[in-house]
Short mmCIF file of C-alpha atoms in Angstrom, two decimals:
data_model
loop_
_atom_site.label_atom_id
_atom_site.label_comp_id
_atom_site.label_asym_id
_atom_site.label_seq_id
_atom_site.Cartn_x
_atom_site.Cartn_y
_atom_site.Cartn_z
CA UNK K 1 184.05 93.21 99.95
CA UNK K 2 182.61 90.94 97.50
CA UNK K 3 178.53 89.88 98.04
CA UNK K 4 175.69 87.25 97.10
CA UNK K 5 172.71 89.72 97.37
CA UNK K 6 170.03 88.17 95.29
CA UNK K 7 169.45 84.47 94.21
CA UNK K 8 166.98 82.99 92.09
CA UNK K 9 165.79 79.99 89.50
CA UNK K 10 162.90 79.14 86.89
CA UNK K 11 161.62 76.08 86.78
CA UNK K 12 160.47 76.75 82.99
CA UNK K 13 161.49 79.04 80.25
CA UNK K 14 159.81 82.04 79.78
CA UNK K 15 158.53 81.83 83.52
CA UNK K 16 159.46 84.37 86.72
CA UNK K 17 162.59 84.04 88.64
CA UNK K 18 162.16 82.34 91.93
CA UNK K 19 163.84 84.54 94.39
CA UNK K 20 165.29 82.56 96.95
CA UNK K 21 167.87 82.41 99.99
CA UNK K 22 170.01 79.22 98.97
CA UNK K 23 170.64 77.23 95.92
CA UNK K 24 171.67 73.89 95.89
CA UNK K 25 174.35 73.11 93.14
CA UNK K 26 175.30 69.80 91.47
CA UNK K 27 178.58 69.61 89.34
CA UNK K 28 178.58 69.34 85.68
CA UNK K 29 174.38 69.79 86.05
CA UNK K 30 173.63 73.27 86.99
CA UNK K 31 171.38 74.59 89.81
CA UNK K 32 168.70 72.07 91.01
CA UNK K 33 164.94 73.08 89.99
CA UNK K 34 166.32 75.77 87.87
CA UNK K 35 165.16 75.39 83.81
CA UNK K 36 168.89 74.57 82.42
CA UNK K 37 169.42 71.39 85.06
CA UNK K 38 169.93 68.56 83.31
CA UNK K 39 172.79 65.81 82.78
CA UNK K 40 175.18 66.49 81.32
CA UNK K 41 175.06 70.24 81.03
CA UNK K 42 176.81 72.59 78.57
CA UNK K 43 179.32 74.64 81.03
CA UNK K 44 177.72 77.98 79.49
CA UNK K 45 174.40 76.99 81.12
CA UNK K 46 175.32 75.97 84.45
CA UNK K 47 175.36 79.20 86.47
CA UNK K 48 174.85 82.64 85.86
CA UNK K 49 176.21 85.76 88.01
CA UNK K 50 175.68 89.85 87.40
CA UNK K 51 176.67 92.57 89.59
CA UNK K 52 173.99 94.85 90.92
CA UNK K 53 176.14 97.98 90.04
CA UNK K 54 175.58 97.30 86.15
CA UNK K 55 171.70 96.79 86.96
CA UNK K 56 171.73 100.11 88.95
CA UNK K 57 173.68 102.03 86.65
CA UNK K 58 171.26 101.03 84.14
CA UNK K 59 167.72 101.90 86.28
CA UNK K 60 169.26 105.37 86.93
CA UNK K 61 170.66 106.30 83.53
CA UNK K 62 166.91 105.18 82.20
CA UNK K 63 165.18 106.15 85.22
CA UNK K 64 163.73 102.72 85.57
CA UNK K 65 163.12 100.65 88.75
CA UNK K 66 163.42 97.21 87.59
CA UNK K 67 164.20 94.45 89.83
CA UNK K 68 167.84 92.66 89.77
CA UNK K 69 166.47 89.32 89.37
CA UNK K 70 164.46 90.10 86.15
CA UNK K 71 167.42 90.01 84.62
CA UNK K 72 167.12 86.55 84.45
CA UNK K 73 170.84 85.54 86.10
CA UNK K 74 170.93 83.01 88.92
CA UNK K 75 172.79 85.43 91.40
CA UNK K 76 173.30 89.00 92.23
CA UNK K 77 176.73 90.20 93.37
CA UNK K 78 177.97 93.30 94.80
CA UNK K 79 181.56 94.58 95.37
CA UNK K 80 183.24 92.64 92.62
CA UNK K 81 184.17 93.61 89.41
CA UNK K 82 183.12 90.28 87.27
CA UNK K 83 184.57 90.17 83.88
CA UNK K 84 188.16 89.93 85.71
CA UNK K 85 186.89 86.91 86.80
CA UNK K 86 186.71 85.20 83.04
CA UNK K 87 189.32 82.30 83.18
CA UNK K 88 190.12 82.15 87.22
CA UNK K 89 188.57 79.54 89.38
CA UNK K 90 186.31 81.26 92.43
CA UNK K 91 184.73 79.89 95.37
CA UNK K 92 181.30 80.86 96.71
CA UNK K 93 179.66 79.15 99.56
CA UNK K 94 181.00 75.71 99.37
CA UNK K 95 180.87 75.70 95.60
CA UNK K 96 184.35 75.91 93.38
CA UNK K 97 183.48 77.62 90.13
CA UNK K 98 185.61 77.79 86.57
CA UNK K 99 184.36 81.07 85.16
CA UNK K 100 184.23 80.42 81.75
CA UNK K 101 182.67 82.95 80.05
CA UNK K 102 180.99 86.66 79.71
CA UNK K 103 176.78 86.28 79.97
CA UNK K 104 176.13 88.65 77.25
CA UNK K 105 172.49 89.98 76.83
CA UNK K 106 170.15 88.16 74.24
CA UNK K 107 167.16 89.35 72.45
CA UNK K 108 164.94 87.34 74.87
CA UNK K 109 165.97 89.00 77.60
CA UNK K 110 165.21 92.41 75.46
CA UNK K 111 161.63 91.29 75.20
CA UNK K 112 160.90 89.85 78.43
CA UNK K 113 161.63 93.70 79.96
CA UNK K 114 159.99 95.27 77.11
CA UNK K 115 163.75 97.32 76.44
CA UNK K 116 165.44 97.39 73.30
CA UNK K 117 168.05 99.17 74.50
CA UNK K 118 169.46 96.34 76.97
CA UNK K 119 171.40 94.16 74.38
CA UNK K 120 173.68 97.52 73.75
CA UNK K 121 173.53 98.69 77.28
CA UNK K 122 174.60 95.25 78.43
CA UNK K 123 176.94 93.80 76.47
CA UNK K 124 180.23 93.87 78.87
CA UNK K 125 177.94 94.44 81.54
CA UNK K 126 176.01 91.06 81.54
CA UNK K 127 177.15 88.97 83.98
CA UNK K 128 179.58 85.76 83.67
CA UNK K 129 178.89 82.03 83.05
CA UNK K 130 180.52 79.85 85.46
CA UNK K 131 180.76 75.35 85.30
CA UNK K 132 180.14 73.84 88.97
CA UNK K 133 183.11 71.91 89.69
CA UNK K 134 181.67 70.46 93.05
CA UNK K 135 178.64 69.67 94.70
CA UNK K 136 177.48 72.80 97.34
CA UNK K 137 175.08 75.11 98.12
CA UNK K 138 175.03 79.00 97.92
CA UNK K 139 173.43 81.37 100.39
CA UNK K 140 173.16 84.81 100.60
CA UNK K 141 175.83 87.03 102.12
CA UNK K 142 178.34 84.71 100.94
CA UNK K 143 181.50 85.56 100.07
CA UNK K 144 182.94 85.29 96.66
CA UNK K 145 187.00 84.05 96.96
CA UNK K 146 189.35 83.42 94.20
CA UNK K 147 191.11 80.51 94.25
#
């Protein structure tokens, strides 16, 4: 069964994730506090989601420890397999989501964890970008749902 393990937001680029237990979501704006809230939003930078399984995969094969939220997505799943999801509609919480795209790694990310091997090891593996199609909020332990 499908899981919200880990959320988090940054206030400011370039700053540590902000792990959390519930994120308040407004449509078409992205998550509120986080650095890519704003009006009018591009969909891409809404809402980001990874699964842990990609993140552990990666710590073992490099024998690394490195936390899920320092890879800089908004949640952590586990249970699901996420790049299915690209072009379904999903619920979590009481927030509908249109997944629109694959999160693909970028060389910031590569510097912030000092790894130049992430943008390769990470580029199916990445996560998806999802646009908030309601107003909600999203705990932990909830439940992702397609609709």
């Amino acid at each position: 069964m499908s899981e919200i393990i880990k959320i988090g937001f940054t206030k400011d680029h370039n700053k540590e994730i902000i792990e959390t237990s519930e994120i308040d979501l407004i449509a078409g704006k992205g998550v509120v506090g986080d650095r890519h809230f704003k009006d009018y939003n591009d969909p891409l930078n809404q809402l980001s989601i990874i699964e842990c399984e990609n993140i552990n995969e990666y710590n073992i094969k490099y024998n690394l420890n490195i936390p899920h939220l320092n890879f800089r997505r908004n949640i952590v799943t586990r249970g699901i397999k996420l790049n299915e999801l690209v072009g379904k509609k999903i619920s979590i919480g009481t927030v509908n989501l249109d997944v629109i795209d694959l999160c693909r790694p970028c060389r910031h990310l590569s510097e912030k964890l000092g790894r130049n091997d992430i943008i390769k090891e990470f580029l199916r593996k990445g996560g998806i970008r999802c646009q908030i199609m309601n107003d909600g909020k999203i705990s932990l332990n909830n439940k992702i749902k397609i609709i």
